[in-house]
Amino acid sequence: MQVEMIFKVAAIGILVSVLNQLLIRSGREEQAMMTTLAGLIVVLMMIVQEISDLFRFIKTTFGF
């Protein structure tokens, strides 16, 4: 795994947690939940892309 990927995931996590806390404290729990879900979906899409690249690499390495 690339170091940049870890930093991107960490940055998204920090941003989502700050937004989540701000929205909860202002009484907007629904928007806070949607922000958390959006951050989770973004990170999962990034990870799925990396896993796809890993499988593609393994497939070409072993000639399948």
mmCIF file of C-alpha atoms in Angstrom:
data_model
loop_
_atom_site.group_PDB
_atom_site.id
_atom_site.type_symbol
_atom_site.label_atom_id
_atom_site.label_comp_id
_atom_site.label_asym_id
_atom_site.label_seq_id
_atom_site.Cartn_x
_atom_site.Cartn_y
_atom_site.Cartn_z
ATOM 1 C CA MET A 1 0.000 0.000 0.000
ATOM 2 C CA GLN A 2 1.225 3.429 -0.856
ATOM 3 C CA VAL A 3 1.973 5.974 1.836
ATOM 4 C CA GLU A 4 -0.029 8.620 -0.038
ATOM 5 C CA MET A 5 -3.107 6.404 0.163
ATOM 6 C CA ILE A 6 -2.758 6.149 3.947
ATOM 7 C CA PHE A 7 -2.441 9.934 4.216
ATOM 8 C CA LYS A 8 -5.500 10.465 1.996
ATOM 9 C CA VAL A 9 -7.610 8.112 4.104
ATOM 10 C CA ALA A 10 -6.388 9.786 7.293
ATOM 11 C CA ALA A 11 -7.140 13.259 5.913
ATOM 12 C CA ILE A 12 -10.639 12.232 4.898
ATOM 13 C CA GLY A 13 -11.185 10.691 8.325
ATOM 14 C CA ILE A 14 -10.061 13.847 10.117
ATOM 15 C CA LEU A 15 -12.182 16.083 7.885
ATOM 16 C CA VAL A 16 -15.272 13.918 8.316
ATOM 17 C CA SER A 17 -14.859 13.734 12.080
ATOM 18 C CA VAL A 18 -14.515 17.531 12.388
ATOM 19 C CA LEU A 19 -17.559 18.099 10.178
ATOM 20 C CA ASN A 20 -19.458 15.456 12.119
ATOM 21 C CA GLN A 21 -18.752 17.140 15.450
ATOM 22 C CA LEU A 22 -19.655 20.590 14.104
ATOM 23 C CA LEU A 23 -22.941 19.354 12.706
ATOM 24 C CA ILE A 24 -23.868 17.430 15.842
ATOM 25 C CA ARG A 25 -23.154 20.430 18.073
ATOM 26 C CA SER A 26 -25.318 22.634 15.864
ATOM 27 C CA GLY A 27 -28.215 20.192 16.162
ATOM 28 C CA ARG A 28 -28.068 18.702 12.678
ATOM 29 C CA GLU A 29 -27.661 15.027 13.448
ATOM 30 C CA GLU A 30 -29.108 13.902 10.096
ATOM 31 C CA GLN A 31 -26.571 15.886 8.101
ATOM 32 C CA ALA A 32 -23.817 14.601 10.390
ATOM 33 C CA MET A 33 -24.828 11.022 9.632
ATOM 34 C CA MET A 34 -24.939 11.726 5.900
ATOM 35 C CA THR A 35 -21.485 13.321 6.058
ATOM 36 C CA THR A 36 -20.122 10.262 7.841
ATOM 37 C CA LEU A 37 -21.693 7.935 5.275
ATOM 38 C CA ALA A 38 -20.337 10.015 2.391
ATOM 39 C CA GLY A 39 -16.830 9.889 3.864
ATOM 40 C CA LEU A 40 -17.115 6.148 4.349
ATOM 41 C CA ILE A 41 -18.255 5.635 0.761
ATOM 42 C CA VAL A 42 -15.380 7.755 -0.594
ATOM 43 C CA VAL A 43 -12.804 5.783 1.394
ATOM 44 C CA LEU A 44 -14.339 2.446 0.415
ATOM 45 C CA MET A 45 -14.280 3.421 -3.267
ATOM 46 C CA MET A 46 -10.589 4.312 -2.946
ATOM 47 C CA ILE A 47 -9.825 0.989 -1.260
ATOM 48 C CA VAL A 48 -11.844 -1.008 -3.802
ATOM 49 C CA GLN A 49 -9.832 0.626 -6.594
ATOM 50 C CA GLU A 50 -6.564 -0.361 -4.902
ATOM 51 C CA ILE A 51 -7.785 -3.939 -4.404
ATOM 52 C CA SER A 52 -8.772 -4.070 -8.068
ATOM 53 C CA ASP A 53 -5.280 -2.927 -9.045
ATOM 54 C CA LEU A 54 -3.791 -5.592 -6.760
ATOM 55 C CA PHE A 55 -5.848 -8.375 -8.352
ATOM 56 C CA ARG A 56 -4.960 -7.092 -11.836
ATOM 57 C CA PHE A 57 -1.265 -7.158 -10.882
ATOM 58 C CA ILE A 58 -1.531 -10.694 -9.495
ATOM 59 C CA LYS A 59 -3.394 -11.806 -12.603
ATOM 60 C CA THR A 60 -0.715 -10.459 -14.950
ATOM 61 C CA THR A 61 2.104 -11.772 -12.742
ATOM 62 C CA PHE A 62 0.856 -15.336 -12.794
ATOM 63 C CA GLY A 63 -0.494 -15.171 -16.349
ATOM 64 C CA PHE A 64 -4.154 -15.888 -15.701
#
